Short mmCIF file of C-alpha atoms in Angstrom, two decimals:
data_model
loop_
_atom_site.label_atom_id
_atom_site.label_comp_id
_atom_site.label_asym_id
_atom_site.label_seq_id
_atom_site.Cartn_x
_atom_site.Cartn_y
_atom_site.Cartn_z
CA MET A 1 66.42 -50.45 -32.38
CA PRO A 2 63.59 -51.63 -30.22
CA VAL A 3 60.26 -50.17 -31.06
CA GLN A 4 58.19 -48.98 -28.14
CA PRO A 5 54.71 -50.42 -28.28
CA LEU A 6 52.03 -47.75 -28.71
CA ARG A 7 50.07 -47.42 -25.48
CA VAL A 8 46.44 -47.39 -26.46
CA ARG A 9 43.68 -47.80 -23.95
CA PRO A 10 41.06 -50.37 -24.70
CA ARG A 11 38.03 -48.84 -26.40
CA LEU A 12 35.64 -50.11 -23.74
CA PHE A 13 37.65 -48.49 -20.94
CA ARG A 14 37.74 -45.16 -22.71
CA TRP A 15 34.01 -45.29 -23.31
CA THR A 16 33.29 -46.20 -19.69
CA ARG A 17 35.54 -43.47 -18.36
CA ILE A 18 33.95 -40.77 -20.45
CA ASN A 19 30.46 -41.86 -19.63
CA LEU A 20 31.17 -42.28 -15.97
CA GLY A 21 32.17 -38.63 -15.93
CA VAL A 22 29.00 -37.49 -17.67
CA VAL A 23 26.75 -39.72 -15.61
CA GLY A 24 28.48 -38.65 -12.43
CA GLN A 25 27.96 -34.99 -13.17
CA ALA A 26 24.33 -35.56 -14.07
CA LEU A 27 23.79 -37.46 -10.84
CA LEU A 28 25.42 -34.68 -8.87
CA VAL A 29 23.17 -32.03 -10.45
CA ALA A 30 20.10 -34.22 -9.88
CA CYS A 31 21.03 -34.73 -6.24
CA LEU A 32 21.54 -31.01 -5.77
CA ILE A 33 18.14 -30.21 -7.29
CA LEU A 34 16.42 -32.97 -5.32
CA GLY A 35 18.19 -31.85 -2.18
CA GLU A 36 17.11 -28.26 -2.69
CA VAL A 37 13.52 -29.25 -3.38
CA HIS A 38 13.43 -31.57 -0.40
CA ALA A 39 14.98 -28.91 1.80
CA LEU A 40 11.84 -26.78 1.26
CA HIS A 41 8.86 -27.73 3.38
CA ALA A 42 5.38 -26.31 3.53
CA GLU A 43 5.16 -24.93 7.04
CA ASP A 44 3.00 -22.70 9.22
CA VAL A 45 4.63 -19.95 11.26
CA GLU A 46 2.88 -18.14 14.09
CA GLY A 47 4.21 -15.41 16.32
CA GLN A 48 4.85 -11.71 16.79
CA VAL A 49 6.35 -9.47 14.12
CA VAL A 50 9.55 -7.88 15.41
CA LEU A 51 11.02 -6.40 12.22
CA ALA A 52 9.76 -5.29 8.82
CA THR A 53 11.98 -4.11 5.98
CA THR A 54 11.68 -3.09 2.35
CA ALA A 55 14.80 -5.11 1.45
CA ARG A 56 14.58 -6.60 -2.04
CA THR A 57 16.34 -9.23 -4.08
CA SER A 58 15.93 -10.26 -7.71
CA THR A 59 12.94 -12.43 -6.73
CA SER A 60 11.54 -10.96 -3.54
CA PHE A 61 10.29 -7.67 -2.16
CA GLY A 62 10.06 -7.00 1.55
CA ARG A 63 10.91 -9.15 4.53
CA ILE A 64 9.49 -9.54 8.01
CA GLU A 65 10.88 -11.37 11.00
CA VAL A 66 8.57 -13.26 13.32
CA ARG A 67 9.39 -14.35 16.87
CA THR A 68 7.62 -17.66 17.46
CA ALA A 69 6.37 -19.01 20.78
CA ASN A 70 9.51 -21.09 21.27
CA GLY A 71 11.67 -17.98 20.91
CA SER A 72 13.12 -18.63 17.46
CA LEU A 73 13.31 -15.83 14.92
CA VAL A 74 11.96 -16.73 11.46
CA PRO A 75 12.67 -14.40 8.51
CA ILE A 76 9.95 -14.44 5.86
CA THR A 77 10.51 -13.04 2.36
CA PHE A 78 7.73 -12.37 -0.13
CA ILE A 79 8.49 -14.01 -3.47
CA VAL A 80 7.08 -11.99 -6.37
CA GLU A 81 9.25 -13.10 -9.32
CA PHE A 82 10.11 -16.46 -10.84
CA GLY A 83 13.64 -17.58 -10.11
CA GLU A 84 13.25 -19.72 -7.02
CA VAL A 85 11.99 -23.31 -7.15
CA VAL A 86 8.61 -22.04 -5.94
CA ASN A 87 5.73 -20.17 -7.54
CA PRO A 88 5.66 -16.45 -6.73
CA MET A 89 2.75 -14.57 -5.19
CA ARG A 90 0.68 -12.09 -7.11
CA TYR A 91 2.09 -8.58 -6.85
CA ASP A 92 -1.07 -7.18 -5.28
CA THR A 93 -1.40 -9.99 -2.75
CA ALA A 94 2.21 -9.54 -1.67
CA ARG A 95 1.72 -5.78 -1.34
CA ARG A 96 -1.34 -6.30 0.86
CA MET A 97 0.19 -8.97 3.06
CA ILE A 98 3.28 -6.80 3.59
CA GLN A 99 1.10 -3.79 4.45
CA LEU A 100 -0.79 -5.74 7.10
CA ALA A 101 2.23 -7.53 8.50
CA SER A 102 4.70 -4.62 8.58
CA ALA A 103 3.69 -3.54 12.07
CA PRO A 104 6.19 -4.70 14.70
CA GLY A 105 4.25 -6.13 17.63
CA ARG A 106 1.47 -7.60 15.51
CA GLN A 107 0.40 -11.21 16.03
CA VAL A 108 0.43 -13.12 12.73
CA ARG A 109 -0.02 -16.66 11.49
CA PHE A 110 1.30 -17.61 8.06
CA THR A 111 0.10 -20.89 6.59
CA ARG A 112 1.79 -22.92 3.85
CA LEU A 113 5.02 -20.96 3.74
CA SER A 114 7.89 -22.61 1.89
CA CYS A 115 10.63 -23.03 4.48
CA THR A 116 14.13 -24.45 4.66
CA HIS A 117 16.28 -25.12 7.69
CA VAL A 118 19.53 -25.48 5.76
CA PRO A 119 21.80 -23.78 6.68
CA THR A 120 19.46 -21.65 8.85
CA THR A 121 15.69 -21.33 9.11
CA ARG A 122 14.18 -19.06 6.51
CA CYS A 123 10.76 -19.02 4.87
CA MET A 124 9.23 -17.72 1.70
CA ALA A 125 5.66 -16.47 1.26
CA ILE A 126 4.63 -17.95 -2.07
CA ASP A 127 1.63 -18.64 -4.27
CA ASP A 128 0.06 -21.00 -1.67
CA THR A 129 0.63 -18.82 1.38
CA ASN A 130 -2.21 -17.29 3.39
CA VAL A 131 -1.91 -15.06 6.42
CA GLU A 132 -4.10 -14.42 9.44
CA PHE A 133 -3.94 -11.46 11.84
CA ALA A 134 -5.28 -11.42 15.36
CA GLY A 135 -4.85 -9.69 18.67
CA THR A 136 -7.12 -7.96 21.13
CA PRO A 137 -10.70 -8.47 19.87
CA ILE A 138 -12.24 -5.32 18.35
CA PRO A 139 -15.92 -4.36 18.70
CA ILE A 140 -17.68 -4.45 15.35
CA THR A 141 -21.24 -3.76 14.26
CA LEU A 142 -22.27 -6.21 11.57
CA ASN A 143 -25.40 -5.10 9.68
CA GLY A 144 -26.45 -3.29 12.84
CA MET A 145 -25.76 -6.19 15.21
CA ALA A 146 -23.06 -5.89 17.86
CA ALA A 147 -20.30 -8.47 17.51
CA THR A 148 -16.56 -8.85 18.05
CA LEU A 149 -13.88 -9.07 15.37
CA GLN A 150 -11.46 -11.88 16.16
CA THR A 151 -9.27 -12.37 13.07
CA VAL A 152 -8.70 -11.12 9.55
CA SER A 153 -7.25 -13.39 6.87
CA ILE A 154 -5.72 -12.45 3.53
CA LEU A 155 -5.84 -15.28 1.03
CA ASN A 156 -3.91 -15.72 -2.20
CA ASN A 157 -7.01 -17.05 -3.85
CA GLN A 158 -8.97 -16.61 -7.10
CA ALA A 159 -12.41 -16.50 -5.51
CA LEU A 160 -11.80 -14.59 -2.29
CA PHE A 161 -9.62 -11.72 -1.14
CA GLY A 162 -9.88 -13.03 2.40
CA HIS A 163 -12.32 -13.25 5.30
CA PHE A 164 -13.14 -11.92 8.79
CA ASP A 165 -14.12 -14.08 11.72
CA VAL A 166 -16.48 -12.52 14.20
CA THR A 167 -18.12 -13.83 17.35
CA GLY A 168 -21.18 -12.73 19.28
CA MET A 169 -23.62 -13.09 16.39
CA PRO A 170 -26.94 -14.91 16.93
CA SER A 171 -25.53 -17.82 14.93
CA GLY A 172 -22.47 -18.01 17.17
CA SER A 173 -19.33 -17.57 15.11
CA THR A 174 -19.64 -16.01 11.70
CA ARG A 175 -17.22 -15.94 8.83
CA VAL A 176 -17.52 -12.98 6.44
CA PHE A 177 -16.03 -13.79 3.06
CA ILE A 178 -14.64 -10.92 0.98
CA VAL A 179 -15.79 -11.79 -2.52
CA ARG A 180 -13.30 -11.49 -5.37
CA GLN A 181 -14.98 -13.54 -8.10
CA GLN A 182 -18.64 -13.72 -8.99
CA LEU A 183 -20.13 -17.17 -8.83
CA ARG A 184 -23.46 -18.08 -10.43
CA GLY A 185 -26.20 -16.32 -8.50
CA GLY A 186 -23.67 -14.88 -6.09
CA PRO A 187 -23.12 -11.26 -5.13
CA THR A 188 -21.14 -8.80 -7.27
CA PRO A 189 -17.51 -9.01 -6.17
CA LEU A 190 -15.29 -6.25 -4.85
CA SER A 191 -12.89 -4.58 -7.23
CA ASP A 192 -9.20 -4.47 -6.36
CA ASN A 193 -9.53 -0.76 -5.56
CA GLU A 194 -12.41 -1.41 -3.18
CA PHE A 195 -10.51 -4.11 -1.39
CA ASP A 196 -7.52 -1.80 -1.05
CA ARG A 197 -9.75 0.65 0.85
CA VAL A 198 -10.98 -2.16 3.10
CA LEU A 199 -7.41 -3.22 3.69
CA ALA A 200 -6.27 0.32 4.52
CA ILE A 201 -8.76 0.38 7.37
CA LEU A 202 -7.99 -3.15 8.54
CA ALA A 203 -4.23 -2.48 8.51
CA GLN A 204 -4.71 -0.11 11.42
CA SER A 205 -6.72 -2.58 13.47
CA TRP A 206 -4.97 -3.97 16.56
CA SER A 207 -2.71 -0.94 16.73
CA GLY A 208 -4.90 0.78 19.30
CA THR A 209 -5.96 3.50 16.91
CA THR A 210 -9.16 1.91 15.64
CA PRO A 211 -11.41 1.40 18.63
CA ALA A 212 -14.48 0.31 16.68
CA LEU A 213 -15.53 -0.96 13.27
CA ALA A 214 -18.89 -1.13 11.52
CA LEU A 215 -19.74 -3.25 8.53
CA SER A 216 -22.92 -2.55 6.58
CA GLY A 217 -24.65 -4.04 3.57
CA VAL A 218 -23.21 -7.49 4.09
CA ALA A 219 -25.20 -10.25 2.36
CA ALA A 220 -26.28 -13.52 3.90
CA GLY A 221 -24.26 -16.49 2.70
CA LEU A 222 -25.20 -20.06 2.00
CA GLY A 223 -25.13 -21.09 5.65
CA ALA A 224 -26.32 -19.40 8.82
CA ASP A 225 -22.73 -18.76 9.87
CA VAL A 226 -21.49 -17.39 6.53
CA MET A 227 -21.85 -13.87 5.13
CA ASN A 228 -20.46 -12.15 2.06
CA TYR A 229 -18.76 -8.74 1.85
CA HIS A 230 -19.44 -7.66 -1.72
CA HIS A 231 -19.61 -4.64 -4.03
CA GLY A 232 -21.87 -2.19 -2.17
CA SER A 233 -20.93 -3.26 1.36
CA ALA A 234 -19.09 -0.65 3.41
CA LEU A 235 -16.61 -0.74 6.28
CA TYR A 236 -16.28 2.11 8.81
CA ALA A 237 -13.63 2.72 11.42
CA TYR A 238 -14.60 5.24 14.07
CA ARG A 239 -14.11 6.37 17.64
CA PRO A 240 -17.32 5.73 19.58
CA MET B 1 -20.66 49.82 -51.41
CA HIS B 2 -22.72 46.80 -52.01
CA ILE B 3 -19.91 44.47 -50.95
CA GLY B 4 -19.16 46.54 -47.82
CA HIS B 5 -22.77 46.37 -46.81
CA LYS B 6 -22.75 42.57 -47.11
CA ARG B 7 -19.62 42.43 -44.94
CA ARG B 8 -21.29 44.45 -42.19
CA MET B 9 -24.23 42.09 -42.27
CA LYS B 10 -21.87 39.14 -41.68
CA ARG B 11 -20.08 40.69 -38.73
CA PRO B 12 -19.33 37.95 -36.18
CA ALA B 13 -21.69 37.71 -33.24
CA TYR B 14 -18.96 38.20 -30.63
CA ARG B 15 -18.47 41.75 -31.89
CA ASN B 16 -21.97 42.46 -30.90
CA GLY B 17 -22.25 44.43 -27.64
CA ARG B 18 -24.81 42.07 -26.13
CA CYS B 19 -22.51 39.08 -26.54
CA TRP B 20 -19.71 40.87 -24.69
CA SER B 21 -22.01 41.66 -21.79
CA PHE B 22 -23.08 38.02 -21.69
CA GLY B 23 -19.42 36.90 -21.59
CA VAL B 24 -18.54 39.31 -18.82
CA GLY B 25 -21.55 38.07 -16.87
CA MET B 26 -20.42 34.48 -17.26
CA LEU B 27 -16.93 35.39 -16.11
CA LEU B 28 -18.27 37.16 -13.03
CA ALA B 29 -20.47 34.15 -12.26
CA LEU B 30 -17.46 31.86 -12.61
CA VAL B 31 -15.34 34.04 -10.31
CA ALA B 32 -18.18 34.14 -7.80
CA GLY B 33 -18.58 30.37 -8.02
CA VAL B 34 -14.89 29.73 -7.56
CA SER B 35 -14.75 32.09 -4.61
CA HIS B 36 -17.51 30.08 -2.92
CA ALA B 37 -16.36 26.60 -3.96
CA ALA B 38 -12.90 27.19 -2.67
CA PHE B 39 -9.63 25.33 -2.46
CA ARG B 40 -8.97 25.03 1.26
CA ASN B 41 -6.33 23.76 3.63
CA LEU B 42 -7.96 21.47 6.17
CA GLU B 43 -6.37 20.16 9.33
CA GLY B 44 -7.58 18.20 12.30
CA TYR B 45 -8.06 14.77 13.80
CA VAL B 46 -9.62 11.98 11.76
CA THR B 47 -12.77 10.81 13.49
CA GLU B 48 -14.03 8.25 10.99
CA ALA B 49 -12.80 6.43 7.89
CA THR B 50 -14.95 4.49 5.49
CA THR B 51 -14.66 2.56 2.24
CA PHE B 52 -17.77 4.38 0.96
CA TYR B 53 -17.58 5.19 -2.75
CA ASP B 54 -19.66 6.70 -5.55
CA ALA B 55 -19.25 7.30 -9.27
CA THR B 56 -16.22 9.58 -8.93
CA THR B 57 -14.74 8.95 -5.48
CA GLU B 58 -13.41 6.00 -3.51
CA GLY B 59 -12.88 6.15 0.24
CA ARG B 60 -13.77 8.96 2.60
CA VAL B 61 -12.52 10.29 5.91
CA GLN B 62 -14.29 12.54 8.37
CA MET B 63 -12.23 15.09 10.30
CA HIS B 64 -12.78 17.22 13.35
CA LEU B 65 -11.24 20.45 12.09
CA ARG B 66 -8.80 22.66 13.93
CA SER B 67 -8.51 26.32 13.02
CA ASN B 68 -6.26 28.75 14.93
CA GLY B 69 -6.12 26.29 17.80
CA GLN B 70 -9.91 26.05 18.04
CA TRP B 71 -12.28 23.27 17.06
CA ALA B 72 -14.05 24.28 13.88
CA GLY B 73 -16.66 21.66 13.13
CA TYR B 74 -16.56 18.52 11.04
CA VAL B 75 -15.76 17.98 7.38
CA THR B 76 -15.63 14.91 5.14
CA VAL B 77 -12.93 14.46 2.52
CA SER B 78 -13.53 12.07 -0.38
CA PHE B 79 -10.78 10.86 -2.70
CA VAL B 80 -11.51 11.73 -6.35
CA VAL B 81 -10.55 8.86 -8.69
CA ALA B 82 -12.57 9.75 -11.83
CA PRO B 83 -13.07 13.15 -13.50
CA ALA B 84 -15.55 15.13 -11.42
CA GLY B 85 -16.51 18.51 -12.83
CA THR B 86 -13.35 20.56 -13.12
CA LEU B 87 -11.42 18.38 -10.66
CA VAL B 88 -8.59 16.25 -12.00
CA PRO B 89 -8.66 12.83 -10.34
CA LEU B 90 -5.83 11.34 -8.33
CA PRO B 91 -3.91 8.48 -9.97
CA ALA B 92 -5.26 5.19 -8.56
CA ALA B 93 -2.02 4.27 -6.77
CA THR B 94 -1.67 7.74 -5.23
CA ALA B 95 -5.27 7.70 -4.01
CA ARG B 96 -4.72 4.26 -2.52
CA ARG B 97 -1.62 5.38 -0.62
CA MET B 98 -3.15 8.63 0.59
CA PHE B 99 -6.19 6.80 1.91
CA ALA B 100 -4.02 4.16 3.57
CA LEU B 101 -2.05 6.87 5.36
CA ALA B 102 -4.99 9.03 6.41
CA ALA B 103 -7.76 6.53 7.14
CA THR B 104 -7.05 6.06 10.83
CA PRO B 105 -9.29 7.52 13.51
CA GLY B 106 -7.24 9.65 15.87
CA ARG B 107 -4.57 10.57 13.33
CA TYR B 108 -3.69 14.27 12.87
CA VAL B 109 -3.99 14.99 9.15
CA GLN B 110 -3.79 18.02 6.87
CA PHE B 111 -5.33 18.09 3.42
CA LEU B 112 -3.63 20.98 1.63
CA ASN B 113 -5.44 22.39 -1.40
CA ALA B 114 -8.56 20.28 -0.95
CA TRP B 115 -11.60 21.41 -2.91
CA CYS B 116 -14.75 22.15 -0.94
CA SER B 117 -18.22 22.44 -2.40
CA ALA B 118 -20.06 25.77 -2.36
CA ALA B 119 -23.42 24.20 -1.66
CA HIS B 120 -22.07 21.88 1.05
CA PRO B 121 -18.94 23.41 2.60
CA ASP B 122 -18.58 20.42 4.91
CA GLN B 123 -17.98 18.16 1.89
CA CYS B 124 -14.49 18.37 0.47
CA TYR B 125 -12.47 16.43 -2.06
CA ALA B 126 -8.84 15.32 -2.37
CA HIS B 127 -7.84 15.63 -6.02
CA ASP B 128 -4.70 15.63 -8.14
CA ALA B 129 -3.36 18.86 -6.61
CA THR B 130 -4.09 17.90 -3.00
CA ILE B 131 -1.30 17.12 -0.53
CA VAL B 132 -1.87 14.76 2.39
CA ASP B 133 0.26 15.54 5.42
CA VAL B 134 0.27 13.40 8.57
CA SER B 135 1.95 14.65 11.71
CA GLY B 136 1.45 14.85 15.45
CA LEU B 137 3.36 13.75 18.50
CA SER B 138 5.58 10.80 17.74
CA ALA B 139 8.00 8.66 19.70
CA THR B 140 9.40 6.94 16.61
CA ARG B 141 13.17 7.27 16.22
CA VAL B 142 14.43 7.84 12.69
CA SER B 143 18.02 6.88 11.94
CA ILE B 144 20.27 7.20 8.91
CA PRO B 145 23.40 5.46 10.22
CA GLY B 146 26.47 7.66 9.93
CA TRP B 147 24.49 10.67 8.86
CA ALA B 148 21.62 11.72 11.08
CA GLU B 149 19.23 10.67 13.79
CA GLY B 150 16.08 12.18 15.22
CA THR B 151 12.38 11.85 15.94
CA LEU B 152 9.71 11.42 13.28
CA ARG B 153 7.93 14.70 12.53
CA ARG B 154 5.71 14.26 9.47
CA ILE B 155 5.00 12.19 6.37
CA GLN B 156 3.64 13.84 3.27
CA LEU B 157 2.26 12.30 0.05
CA PHE B 158 1.31 14.04 -3.17
CA SER B 159 0.79 13.48 -6.87
CA ASP B 160 4.03 14.66 -8.47
CA ILE B 161 6.40 13.51 -11.22
CA ALA B 162 9.57 13.99 -9.18
CA ARG B 163 8.66 12.57 -5.78
CA PHE B 164 6.08 10.26 -4.21
CA GLY B 165 6.33 12.32 -1.04
CA TYR B 166 8.73 12.78 1.86
CA LEU B 167 9.35 12.10 5.53
CA GLU B 168 10.66 14.68 7.99
CA PHE B 169 12.40 14.15 11.29
CA THR B 170 13.74 16.50 13.94
CA ARG B 171 17.31 16.13 15.15
CA SER B 172 18.16 16.53 18.80
CA ASP B 173 19.50 20.05 18.06
CA GLY B 174 16.10 21.01 16.66
CA GLN B 175 17.12 20.98 13.00
CA ILE B 176 14.74 19.36 10.57
CA ARG B 177 15.94 16.78 8.04
CA ARG B 178 14.00 15.30 5.14
CA VAL B 179 14.01 12.03 3.22
CA ASP B 180 12.52 12.34 -0.26
CA PHE B 181 10.91 9.31 -1.89
CA LEU B 182 12.30 9.64 -5.40
CA ARG B 183 10.05 9.13 -8.41
CA ASN B 184 11.97 11.12 -11.04
CA PRO B 185 12.41 8.74 -14.01
CA LEU B 186 15.63 10.47 -15.10
CA GLN B 187 17.46 9.28 -12.01
CA TYR B 188 17.30 5.92 -10.17
CA PRO B 189 13.85 6.17 -8.66
CA MET B 190 11.82 3.91 -6.44
CA THR B 191 9.23 1.89 -8.32
CA ASP B 192 5.57 2.00 -7.40
CA PHE B 193 6.04 -1.36 -5.69
CA ASP B 194 8.99 0.01 -3.68
CA MET B 195 6.83 2.90 -2.56
CA ASP B 196 3.92 0.61 -1.71
CA ILE B 197 6.12 -1.49 0.55
CA THR B 198 7.73 1.55 2.11
CA LEU B 199 4.30 2.98 2.80
CA GLY B 200 3.20 -0.40 4.16
CA ILE B 201 5.67 0.29 6.98
CA LEU B 202 5.01 4.01 7.31
CA VAL B 203 1.22 3.74 7.70
CA HIS B 204 1.77 2.11 11.09
CA GLN B 205 3.50 5.16 12.56
CA TRP B 206 1.72 7.15 15.29
CA ALA B 207 0.19 3.89 16.39
CA GLY B 208 2.85 3.24 19.00
CA THR B 209 3.96 0.02 17.38
CA THR B 210 7.24 1.09 15.77
CA PRO B 211 9.80 2.77 18.01
CA SER B 212 12.52 2.88 15.34
CA LEU B 213 12.88 3.40 11.61
CA THR B 214 16.24 2.93 9.89
CA PHE B 215 17.09 4.10 6.38
CA GLU B 216 20.03 2.58 4.50
CA ASN B 217 21.70 3.29 1.16
CA LEU B 218 20.18 6.75 0.84
CA SER B 219 21.74 9.43 -1.32
CA ALA B 220 22.72 12.48 0.64
CA ALA B 221 22.28 15.98 -0.73
CA PRO B 222 25.12 18.53 -0.33
CA ALA B 223 25.69 19.30 3.36
CA ALA B 224 23.20 16.51 4.11
CA ALA B 225 20.32 18.97 4.32
CA TYR B 226 18.11 16.28 2.91
CA PHE B 227 18.35 12.69 1.76
CA VAL B 228 16.95 10.82 -1.20
CA MET B 229 15.51 7.33 -1.12
CA GLY B 230 15.87 5.83 -4.58
CA ALA B 231 16.31 2.39 -6.11
CA GLY B 232 18.35 0.14 -3.80
CA ALA B 233 17.63 2.07 -0.62
CA ARG B 234 16.02 0.30 2.29
CA LEU B 235 13.71 1.12 5.20
CA THR B 236 13.50 -1.11 8.27
CA ALA B 237 11.04 -0.85 11.16
CA GLN B 238 11.97 -2.51 14.41
CA ARG B 239 11.03 -2.65 18.04
#
């Protein structure tokens, strides 16, 4: 009776086959991760807010949609938890940016968003993101001097909460920094509570309800065109 | 007899007639003080808002008061955030939200149960028992798809364990409907962050920038007399 030869694969072939499978899977995962990372770009988005919602996911709270100058609609989510391949914002910074941006019709400019265009355009406000608000200039009195408020910026920054840009000062343009951290010899910073009060007033700017602002007790900065809003300064909104 | 005499000598002072008269006097003074430094309901248009603060308050609004349809002078309302006399302070987050909602010149605001000083009746304080109510003419449409639709009527915030506050809207048939912002920890409440973001949208009402508000995933009360916004619900503002 003929004996069937035992069919045994060569050892080398078996080894190669197994390892090709493992290496292939690893390469696939690496490509996916690299692809995802490369799909995210740091981008600036400027336009008019058309929608604001409280929608939340496991990593984000709130979303706004911005209509850019070329007519495209860009959704922006605010990342506040780890889980994406980006660093989240601080809770308080996200809350403040959402409060200022959640006014349909408002002109905004986000810088250093993390955006992807695959499969559709969507952006995330993350640890690096700053935002600037502008619109019709608002009259402002700065330490008793008449000027015009042009923009307000909220920064996700250790040293500053943000800054105002005003024009019409003797020095020309002036930037007023809102101090968050005390530097050597610098002014006492604002507390989070104090900044929340400032923000509450600024959030209503450009909505037609705050015809005039006054800023008092602002300290001179290092340059002629720099001032510091610190602990003890005060912001007023009033109807002249 | 000797022991009884010693007992009479040690009679407590409060059983002395003079002490009673002193106590009654104090009570009368307290009643008189309270009647002057009264809890008041204030309503009118906000004329000025400022970040001004002191040891016990943060943020202040000035109002042009309305009383029985007449202008009734000006009053300032400061938000108490640290114990001040007998006043219990507002929790920090509640004070922040109330100020954010009220600190807009031109806005029609009521401070219910504000405390006003006896010495300076034009200086009042929002404290833990104060309710902030914002209303006025509004063109904002409020919609709860499949349930109700109407026009925004008022938003109210207060310091309470069960609710952060509520929003009211008027249906086309004149009936009023309410959306409660749930805080009750025994149910599925909104978190403080949820409420902050919701308020971030609501503070822009009466500014003409938001013609429509849409609520989704609300819980409806029996007969849909009111709705509850809890965890998972959503508010969207859109032009």
